GROMACS .gro file of C-alpha atoms in nm:
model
  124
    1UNK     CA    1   9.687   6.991   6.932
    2UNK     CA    2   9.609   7.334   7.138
    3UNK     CA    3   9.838   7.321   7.442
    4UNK     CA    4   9.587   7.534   7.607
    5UNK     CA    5   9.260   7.354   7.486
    6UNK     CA    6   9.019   7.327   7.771
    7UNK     CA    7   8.771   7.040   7.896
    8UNK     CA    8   8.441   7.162   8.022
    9UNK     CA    9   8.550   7.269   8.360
   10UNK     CA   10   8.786   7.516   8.206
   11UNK     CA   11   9.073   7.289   8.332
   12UNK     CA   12   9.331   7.226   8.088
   13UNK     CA   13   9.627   6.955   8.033
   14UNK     CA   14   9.834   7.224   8.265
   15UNK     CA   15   9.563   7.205   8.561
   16UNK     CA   16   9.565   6.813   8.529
   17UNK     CA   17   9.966   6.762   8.520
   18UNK     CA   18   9.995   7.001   8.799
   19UNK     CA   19   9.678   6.816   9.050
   20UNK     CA   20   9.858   6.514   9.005
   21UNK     CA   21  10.198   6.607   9.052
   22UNK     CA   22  10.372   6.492   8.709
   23UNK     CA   23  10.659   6.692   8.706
   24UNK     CA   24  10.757   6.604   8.382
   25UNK     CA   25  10.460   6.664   8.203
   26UNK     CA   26  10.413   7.005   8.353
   27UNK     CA   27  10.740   7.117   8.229
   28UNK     CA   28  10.658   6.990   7.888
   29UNK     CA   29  10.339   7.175   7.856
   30UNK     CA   30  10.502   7.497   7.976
   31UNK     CA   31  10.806   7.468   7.763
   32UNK     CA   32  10.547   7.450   7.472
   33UNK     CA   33  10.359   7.707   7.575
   34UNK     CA   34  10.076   7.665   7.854
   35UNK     CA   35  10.002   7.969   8.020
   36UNK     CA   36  10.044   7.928   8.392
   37UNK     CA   37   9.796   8.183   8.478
   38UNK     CA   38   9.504   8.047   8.317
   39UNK     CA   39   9.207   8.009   8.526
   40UNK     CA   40   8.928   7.678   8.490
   41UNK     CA   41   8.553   7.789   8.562
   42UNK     CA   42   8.588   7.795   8.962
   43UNK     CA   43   8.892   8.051   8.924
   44UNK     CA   44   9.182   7.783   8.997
   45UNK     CA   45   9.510   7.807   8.818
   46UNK     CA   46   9.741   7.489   8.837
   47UNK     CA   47   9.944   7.652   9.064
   48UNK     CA   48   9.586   7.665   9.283
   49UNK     CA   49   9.550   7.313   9.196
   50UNK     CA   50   9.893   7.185   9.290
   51UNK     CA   51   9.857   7.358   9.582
   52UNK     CA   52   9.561   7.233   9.687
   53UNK     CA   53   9.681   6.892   9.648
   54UNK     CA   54  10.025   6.924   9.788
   55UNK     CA   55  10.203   6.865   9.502
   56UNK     CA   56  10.505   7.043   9.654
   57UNK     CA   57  10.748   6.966   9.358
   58UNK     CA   58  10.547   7.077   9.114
   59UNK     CA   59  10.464   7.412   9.354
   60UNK     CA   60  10.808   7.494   9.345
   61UNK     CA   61  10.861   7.460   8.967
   62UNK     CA   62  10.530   7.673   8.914
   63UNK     CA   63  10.597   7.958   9.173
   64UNK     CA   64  10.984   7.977   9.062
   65UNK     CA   65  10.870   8.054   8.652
   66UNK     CA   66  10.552   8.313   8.750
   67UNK     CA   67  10.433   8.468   9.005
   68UNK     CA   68  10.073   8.347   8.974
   69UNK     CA   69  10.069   8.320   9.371
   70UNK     CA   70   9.845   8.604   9.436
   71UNK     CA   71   9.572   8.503   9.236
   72UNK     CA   72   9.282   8.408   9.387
   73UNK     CA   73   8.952   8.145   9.287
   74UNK     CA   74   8.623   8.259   9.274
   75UNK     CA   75   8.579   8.251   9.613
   76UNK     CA   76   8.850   8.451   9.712
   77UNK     CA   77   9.085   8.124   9.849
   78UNK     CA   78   9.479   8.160   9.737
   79UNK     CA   79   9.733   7.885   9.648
   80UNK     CA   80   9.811   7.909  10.033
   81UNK     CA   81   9.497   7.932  10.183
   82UNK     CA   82   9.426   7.558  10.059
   83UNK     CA   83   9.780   7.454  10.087
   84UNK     CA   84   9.720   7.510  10.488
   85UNK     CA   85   9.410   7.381  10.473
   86UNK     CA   86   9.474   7.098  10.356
   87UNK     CA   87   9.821   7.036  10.559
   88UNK     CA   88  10.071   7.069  10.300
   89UNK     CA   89  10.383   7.235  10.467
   90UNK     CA   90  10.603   7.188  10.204
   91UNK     CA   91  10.372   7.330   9.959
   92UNK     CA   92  10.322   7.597  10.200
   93UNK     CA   93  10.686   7.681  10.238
   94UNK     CA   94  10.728   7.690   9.877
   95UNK     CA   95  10.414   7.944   9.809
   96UNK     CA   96  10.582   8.136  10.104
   97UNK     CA   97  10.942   8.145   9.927
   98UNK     CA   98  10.792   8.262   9.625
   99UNK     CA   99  10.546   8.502   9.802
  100UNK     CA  100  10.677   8.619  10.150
  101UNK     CA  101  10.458   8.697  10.376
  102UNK     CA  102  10.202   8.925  10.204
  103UNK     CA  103  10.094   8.583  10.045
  104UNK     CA  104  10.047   8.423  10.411
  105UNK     CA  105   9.869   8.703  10.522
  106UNK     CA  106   9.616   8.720  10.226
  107UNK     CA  107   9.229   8.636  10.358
  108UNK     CA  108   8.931   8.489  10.151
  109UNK     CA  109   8.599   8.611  10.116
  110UNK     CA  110   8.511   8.466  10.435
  111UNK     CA  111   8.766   8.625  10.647
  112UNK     CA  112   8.946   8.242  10.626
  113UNK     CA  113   9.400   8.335  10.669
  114UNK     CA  114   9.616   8.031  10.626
  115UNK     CA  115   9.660   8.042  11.045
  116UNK     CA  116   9.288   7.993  11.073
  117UNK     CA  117   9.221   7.764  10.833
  118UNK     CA  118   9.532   7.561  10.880
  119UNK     CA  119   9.390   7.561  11.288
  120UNK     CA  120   9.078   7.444  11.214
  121UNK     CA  121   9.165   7.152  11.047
  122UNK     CA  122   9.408   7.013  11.310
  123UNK     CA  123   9.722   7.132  11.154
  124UNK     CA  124   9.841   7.367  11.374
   0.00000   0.00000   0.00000
């Protein structure tokens, strides 16, 4: 079995741990080798993915092993930018931990910061 084999998304075991938040599983597949920094078709790494769906614990295990918090999707949208879009302030305060403030300050495509987008969706 290829730890990194992907499904036709370009999402692999990794990306599917990490959007569902088992822990466990996500340390498994990195302790055998899953490379955190691997991107599915729309750009997202599981770190992206965790992010986006506030799976704080597993946020703070990703960010803590690699820096993969600068990377952005192919639309230009960071770990943070959907963690405070979504609402996720723990997830947030991980990404910031691991990234300071350069993370926080990082825009999308669009112009979207985490203060924006984290305003216009009625968590600020």
């Amino acid at each position: 079995c290829r730890v990194d084999a992907a499904s036709a998304d370009g999402s692999t075991a990794l990306h599917q741990a990490s959007m569902m938040g088992h822990l466990a599983c996500v340390r498994e597949l990195v302790g055998a080798g899953a490379d955190v920094s691997r991107k599915d078709k729309e750009g997202r790494t599981c770190l992206y993915v965790a992010s986006e769906m506030g799976q704080h614990l597993v946020v703070e295990y990703l960010a803590g092993i690699k820096s993969v918090c600068m990377e952005k999707d192919n639309n230009g949208w960071t770990c943070a930018l959907v963690a405070a879009r979504n609402g996720y302030l723990s997830a947030l305060e991980s990404l910031w931990e691991a990234g300071g403030k350069e993370l926080l300050l990082m825009t999308a495509h669009n112009g979207a910061s985490c203060a924006i987008v984290a305003s216009e969706n009625g968590h600020l």
